[in-house]
mmCIF file of C-alpha atoms and ligand atoms in Angstrom:
data_model
loop_
_atom_site.group_PDB
_atom_site.id
_atom_site.type_symbol
_atom_site.label_atom_id
_atom_site.label_comp_id
_atom_site.label_asym_id
_atom_site.label_seq_id
_atom_site.Cartn_x
_atom_site.Cartn_y
_atom_site.Cartn_z
ATOM 1 C CA MET C 11 0.197 -0.080 -0.226
ATOM 2 C CA ASP C 12 0.913 3.548 -1.059
ATOM 3 C CA ARG C 13 2.059 5.773 1.941
ATOM 4 C CA GLN C 14 0.037 8.229 2.135
ATOM 5 C CA PHE C 15 -1.190 11.358 4.676
ATOM 6 C CA ILE C 16 -4.467 10.664 6.555
ATOM 7 C CA ILE C 17 -4.873 13.244 9.230
ATOM 8 C CA SER C 18 -9.134 12.980 9.133
ATOM 9 C CA TYR C 19 -11.431 10.635 8.289
ATOM 10 C CA GLN C 20 -14.905 10.586 8.569
ATOM 11 C CA ILE C 21 -17.126 7.380 9.380
ATOM 12 C CA ASP C 22 -20.548 8.188 10.056
ATOM 13 C CA GLU C 23 -21.682 11.490 11.977
ATOM 14 C CA THR C 24 -17.833 11.477 13.208
ATOM 15 C CA LEU C 25 -14.561 12.564 12.334
ATOM 16 C CA TYR C 26 -11.773 11.086 13.327
ATOM 17 C CA LEU C 27 -8.404 12.253 13.339
ATOM 18 C CA ASN C 28 -5.098 10.527 13.443
ATOM 19 C CA ILE C 29 -2.320 12.828 14.669
ATOM 20 C CA THR C 30 0.602 10.377 15.798
ATOM 21 C CA ASN C 31 2.175 6.210 15.202
ATOM 22 C CA GLN C 32 3.625 6.453 18.479
ATOM 23 C CA CYS C 33 2.280 4.238 21.126
ATOM 24 C CA MET C 34 3.644 2.931 24.706
ATOM 25 C CA ASN C 35 1.748 -0.120 24.046
ATOM 26 C CA GLN C 36 1.722 -3.166 21.364
ATOM 27 C CA CYS C 37 -1.676 -4.231 21.613
ATOM 28 C CA VAL C 38 -2.993 -7.928 20.291
ATOM 29 C CA PHE C 39 -6.052 -6.597 18.654
ATOM 30 C CA CYS C 40 -4.665 -3.408 17.228
ATOM 31 C CA ILE C 41 -5.093 -1.731 14.187
ATOM 32 C CA ARG C 42 -1.870 -1.161 13.528
ATOM 33 C CA GLU C 43 -1.138 -4.799 13.227
ATOM 34 C CA THR C 44 -3.881 -5.388 10.326
ATOM 35 C CA GLU C 45 -3.555 -4.588 6.923
ATOM 36 C CA THR C 46 -6.888 -3.069 6.535
ATOM 37 C CA GLY C 47 -7.266 -1.161 9.729
ATOM 38 C CA VAL C 48 -10.254 0.769 9.676
ATOM 39 C CA GLY C 49 -10.292 1.082 5.929
ATOM 40 C CA TYR C 50 -7.884 3.526 5.401
ATOM 41 C CA ASN C 51 -4.113 3.968 5.628
ATOM 42 C CA LEU C 52 -3.141 5.873 8.533
ATOM 43 C CA TRP C 53 0.720 5.395 9.005
ATOM 44 C CA LEU C 54 1.514 8.691 8.768
ATOM 45 C CA ASN C 55 4.679 9.861 6.598
ATOM 46 C CA LYS C 56 5.312 12.724 9.489
ATOM 47 C CA GLU C 57 3.218 13.728 12.371
ATOM 48 C CA PRO C 58 1.210 16.697 11.485
ATOM 49 C CA THR C 59 1.589 20.184 13.036
ATOM 50 C CA VAL C 60 -1.540 21.841 14.663
ATOM 51 C CA GLU C 61 -2.416 23.780 11.323
ATOM 52 C CA GLU C 62 -2.403 20.702 9.294
ATOM 53 C CA VAL C 63 -5.062 18.874 11.215
ATOM 54 C CA LEU C 64 -7.047 21.903 11.705
ATOM 55 C CA ASP C 65 -6.657 22.588 7.820
ATOM 56 C CA SER C 66 -7.855 18.767 7.401
ATOM 57 C CA VAL C 67 -10.957 20.213 9.573
ATOM 58 C CA LYS C 68 -13.448 22.449 7.361
ATOM 59 C CA ASN C 69 -16.405 22.310 9.555
ATOM 60 C CA PRO C 70 -16.529 21.082 12.819
ATOM 61 C CA GLN C 71 -19.560 22.388 13.876
ATOM 62 C CA SER C 72 -20.987 19.542 11.004
ATOM 63 C CA TYR C 73 -19.321 16.372 13.056
ATOM 64 C CA ASN C 74 -21.546 14.938 15.918
ATOM 65 C CA GLU C 75 -18.084 14.363 17.291
ATOM 66 C CA ILE C 76 -14.727 14.573 16.990
ATOM 67 C CA VAL C 77 -12.152 12.342 18.372
ATOM 68 C CA PHE C 78 -8.529 12.092 18.454
ATOM 69 C CA CYS C 79 -7.719 8.792 17.604
ATOM 70 C CA GLY C 80 -5.453 7.292 15.024
ATOM 71 C CA TYR C 81 -2.984 4.162 14.638
ATOM 72 C CA GLY C 82 -0.948 5.361 17.962
ATOM 73 C CA GLU C 83 -1.847 7.336 21.466
ATOM 74 C CA PRO C 84 -3.063 10.892 20.928
ATOM 75 C CA LEU C 85 -1.888 12.033 23.857
ATOM 76 C CA SER C 86 1.713 11.282 23.056
ATOM 77 C CA ARG C 87 1.251 14.421 20.999
ATOM 78 C CA LEU C 88 -0.644 16.272 24.166
ATOM 79 C CA GLU C 89 0.921 20.140 22.990
ATOM 80 C CA VAL C 90 -1.007 19.651 19.524
ATOM 81 C CA VAL C 91 -4.032 17.551 21.363
ATOM 82 C CA LYS C 92 -4.369 21.279 22.600
ATOM 83 C CA GLY C 93 -4.128 23.824 20.213
ATOM 84 C CA VAL C 94 -5.999 21.569 17.568
ATOM 85 C CA ALA C 95 -8.847 20.746 20.553
ATOM 86 C CA SER C 96 -8.859 24.802 21.526
ATOM 87 C CA LYS C 97 -8.993 26.334 17.946
ATOM 88 C CA LEU C 98 -11.775 23.330 17.429
ATOM 89 C CA LYS C 99 -13.989 24.619 20.213
ATOM 90 C CA GLU C 100 -14.048 27.906 19.300
ATOM 91 C CA MET C 101 -15.009 26.944 15.956
ATOM 92 C CA GLY C 102 -17.693 25.604 17.259
ATOM 93 C CA ALA C 103 -17.240 21.739 17.393
ATOM 94 C CA ARG C 104 -19.993 20.084 19.609
ATOM 95 C CA SER C 105 -18.146 17.321 21.352
ATOM 96 C CA ILE C 106 -14.371 16.134 21.342
ATOM 97 C CA ARG C 107 -13.283 12.972 22.508
ATOM 98 C CA ILE C 108 -9.923 11.564 23.264
ATOM 99 C CA ASN C 109 -9.433 8.074 22.624
ATOM 100 C CA THR C 110 -6.479 7.078 24.785
ATOM 101 C CA ASN C 111 -4.737 4.342 26.837
ATOM 102 C CA GLY C 112 -4.455 6.288 30.048
ATOM 103 C CA GLN C 113 -0.860 6.097 29.992
ATOM 104 C CA ALA C 114 -0.185 9.520 29.425
ATOM 105 C CA ASN C 115 0.218 11.386 33.236
ATOM 106 C CA LYS C 116 2.981 8.267 33.467
ATOM 107 C CA TYR C 117 4.761 9.179 30.247
ATOM 108 C CA TYR C 118 4.802 12.701 31.430
ATOM 109 C CA GLY C 119 5.639 12.338 35.170
ATOM 110 C CA HIS C 120 2.739 14.520 36.091
ATOM 111 C CA ASN C 121 -0.619 14.580 35.924
ATOM 112 C CA ILE C 122 -2.188 16.354 33.000
ATOM 113 C CA ILE C 123 -6.223 15.827 33.182
ATOM 114 C CA PRO C 124 -6.513 19.472 34.453
ATOM 115 C CA GLU C 125 -4.995 21.156 31.107
ATOM 116 C CA LEU C 126 -7.922 19.157 29.131
ATOM 117 C CA ALA C 127 -10.342 20.549 31.446
ATOM 118 C CA GLY C 128 -12.710 22.189 29.375
ATOM 119 C CA LEU C 129 -11.034 21.535 25.409
ATOM 120 C CA ILE C 130 -11.818 17.921 26.215
ATOM 121 C CA ASP C 131 -15.741 16.183 26.560
ATOM 122 C CA THR C 132 -15.159 12.752 26.805
ATOM 123 C CA MET C 133 -12.500 10.903 27.970
ATOM 124 C CA SER C 134 -12.598 7.216 26.145
ATOM 125 C CA ILE C 135 -9.973 5.117 28.158
ATOM 126 C CA SER C 136 -8.693 1.427 27.048
ATOM 127 C CA LEU C 137 -9.264 -0.510 30.018
ATOM 128 C CA ASN C 138 -9.163 -4.013 28.104
ATOM 129 C CA ALA C 139 -8.559 -5.913 31.394
ATOM 130 C CA GLN C 140 -9.378 -7.171 34.725
ATOM 131 C CA ASN C 141 -6.257 -7.393 36.226
ATOM 132 C CA ALA C 142 -2.147 -6.670 35.370
ATOM 133 C CA THR C 143 -1.097 -9.835 34.487
ATOM 134 C CA VAL C 144 -4.380 -10.170 31.607
ATOM 135 C CA TYR C 145 -3.518 -6.531 30.721
ATOM 136 C CA THR C 146 -0.049 -7.006 29.819
ATOM 137 C CA GLU C 147 -0.439 -10.123 28.064
ATOM 138 C CA ILE C 148 -2.897 -8.091 25.808
ATOM 139 C CA CYS C 149 -1.517 -4.492 25.374
ATOM 140 C CA ARG C 150 2.059 -5.693 25.889
ATOM 141 C CA PRO C 151 3.048 -2.253 27.459
ATOM 142 C CA ALA C 152 6.267 -1.101 27.759
ATOM 143 C CA ASP C 153 5.614 -0.574 31.148
ATOM 144 C CA GLY C 154 4.560 -3.433 31.784
ATOM 145 C CA GLU C 155 2.046 -4.281 34.606
ATOM 146 C CA ASN C 156 2.973 -0.702 36.063
ATOM 147 C CA ALA C 157 1.193 0.344 32.473
ATOM 148 C CA TYR C 158 -2.008 -1.349 34.314
ATOM 149 C CA PHE C 159 -1.989 1.149 37.301
ATOM 150 C CA SER C 160 -1.416 3.894 35.716
ATOM 151 C CA MET C 161 -3.949 4.127 33.531
ATOM 152 C CA LEU C 162 -6.795 2.797 36.468
ATOM 153 C CA GLU C 163 -5.041 6.097 38.512
ATOM 154 C CA PHE C 164 -5.829 8.064 35.255
ATOM 155 C CA ALA C 165 -8.979 6.933 34.969
ATOM 156 C CA ARG C 166 -9.594 7.640 38.252
ATOM 157 C CA LYS C 167 -8.345 11.951 37.696
ATOM 158 C CA CYS C 168 -10.570 12.123 34.706
ATOM 159 C CA VAL C 169 -13.574 11.684 36.614
ATOM 160 C CA GLY C 170 -15.105 15.030 37.691
ATOM 161 C CA VAL C 171 -12.507 16.886 35.707
ATOM 162 C CA ILE C 172 -13.728 15.714 31.716
ATOM 163 C CA PRO C 173 -17.778 15.791 31.582
ATOM 164 C CA ARG C 174 -17.648 12.241 30.610
ATOM 165 C CA VAL C 175 -15.069 9.489 31.186
ATOM 166 C CA ILE C 176 -15.540 5.939 29.436
ATOM 167 C CA LEU C 177 -13.099 2.509 30.179
ATOM 168 C CA SER C 178 -13.385 0.325 26.938
ATOM 169 C CA VAL C 179 -13.023 -3.052 26.808
ATOM 170 C CA VAL C 180 -12.505 -5.064 23.480
ATOM 171 C CA GLU C 181 -13.843 -8.636 24.096
ATOM 172 C CA TRP C 182 -11.003 -11.005 23.699
ATOM 173 C CA PRO C 183 -10.019 -14.367 25.068
ATOM 174 C CA GLY C 184 -9.201 -14.331 28.701
ATOM 175 C CA VAL C 185 -11.306 -10.596 29.333
ATOM 176 C CA ASP C 186 -13.431 -11.244 32.430
ATOM 177 C CA ILE C 187 -15.929 -8.235 31.146
ATOM 178 C CA GLU C 188 -17.867 -8.461 34.141
ATOM 179 C CA ALA C 189 -15.322 -7.830 36.213
ATOM 180 C CA CYS C 190 -14.215 -5.079 33.775
ATOM 181 C CA GLU C 191 -17.635 -3.589 34.112
ATOM 182 C CA THR C 192 -17.202 -3.506 38.107
ATOM 183 C CA ILE C 193 -13.825 -1.794 37.800
ATOM 184 C CA ALA C 194 -15.714 0.908 35.675
ATOM 185 C CA GLN C 195 -18.899 1.043 37.847
ATOM 186 C CA ASN C 196 -16.313 1.338 41.334
ATOM 187 C CA LEU C 197 -14.186 4.184 39.489
ATOM 188 C CA GLY C 198 -17.567 5.981 38.476
ATOM 189 C CA THR C 199 -16.832 5.853 34.871
ATOM 190 C CA GLU C 200 -19.418 4.641 31.954
ATOM 191 C CA PHE C 201 -18.336 1.447 30.323
ATOM 192 C CA ARG C 202 -17.974 0.191 26.518
ATOM 193 C CA LEU C 203 -17.511 -3.023 24.992
ATOM 194 C CA ARG C 204 -16.072 -3.383 21.482
ATOM 195 C CA LYS C 205 -15.162 -5.574 18.941
ATOM 196 C CA PRO C 206 -11.825 -6.256 18.135
ATOM 197 C CA THR C 207 -11.372 -4.884 14.491
ATOM 198 C CA LEU C 208 -9.326 -7.813 13.405
HETATM 199 S S1 SF4 S 14 -3.377 1.489 23.109
HETATM 200 FE FE1 SF4 S 14 -4.510 1.708 20.570
HETATM 201 S S2 SF4 S 14 -2.644 3.026 19.348
HETATM 202 FE FE2 SF4 S 14 -1.854 1.815 20.941
HETATM 203 S S3 SF4 S 14 -1.494 -0.422 20.757
HETATM 204 FE FE3 SF4 S 14 -2.532 -0.422 21.943
HETATM 205 S S4 SF4 S 14 -4.904 -0.294 20.642
HETATM 206 FE FE4 SF4 S 14 -3.048 0.354 19.303
#
């Protein structure tokens, strides 16, 4: 497949922003591991600037939701997320979500969530497992089992700061969906079960 430079793509009424290919995890079900992914080639020749991302969004107010996701972890580019989200809000974006692995606080060494208050409407965090052992097997984080606990702490800190917080789980062998749902309930977040994209 030819290398392209797809920064944004639309599925139904949602616009997805692809701002990085970096990630601290290597999940077994990651669309990066598939040939077709979401149907677009999202490998970037270079990471886009704030201006390049904004140029790719023509009418932000026309989407139900704009989502930072991509073939990587959006919060590994925190300044770009903040710059783009702030401008999109000014331009009338109705709702902005980040799909994240929840390891940003660990990555930056401090709590970055307050920096996103007022910019991000929904934080969707990949829980993916009922415990650190299963998480490590499925998500293969660079930081080992610590990554699981960082992710849970990130979710806890989002509650009350970001209006909507979702813990998501991909249906996968070894994942105890009920136990994951209980974790979400105990943290006070919503819960979402997803199908793998493989
Ligand atoms: S956290 Fe997301 S981008 Fe990173 S490897 Fe897992 S599924 Fe892929």
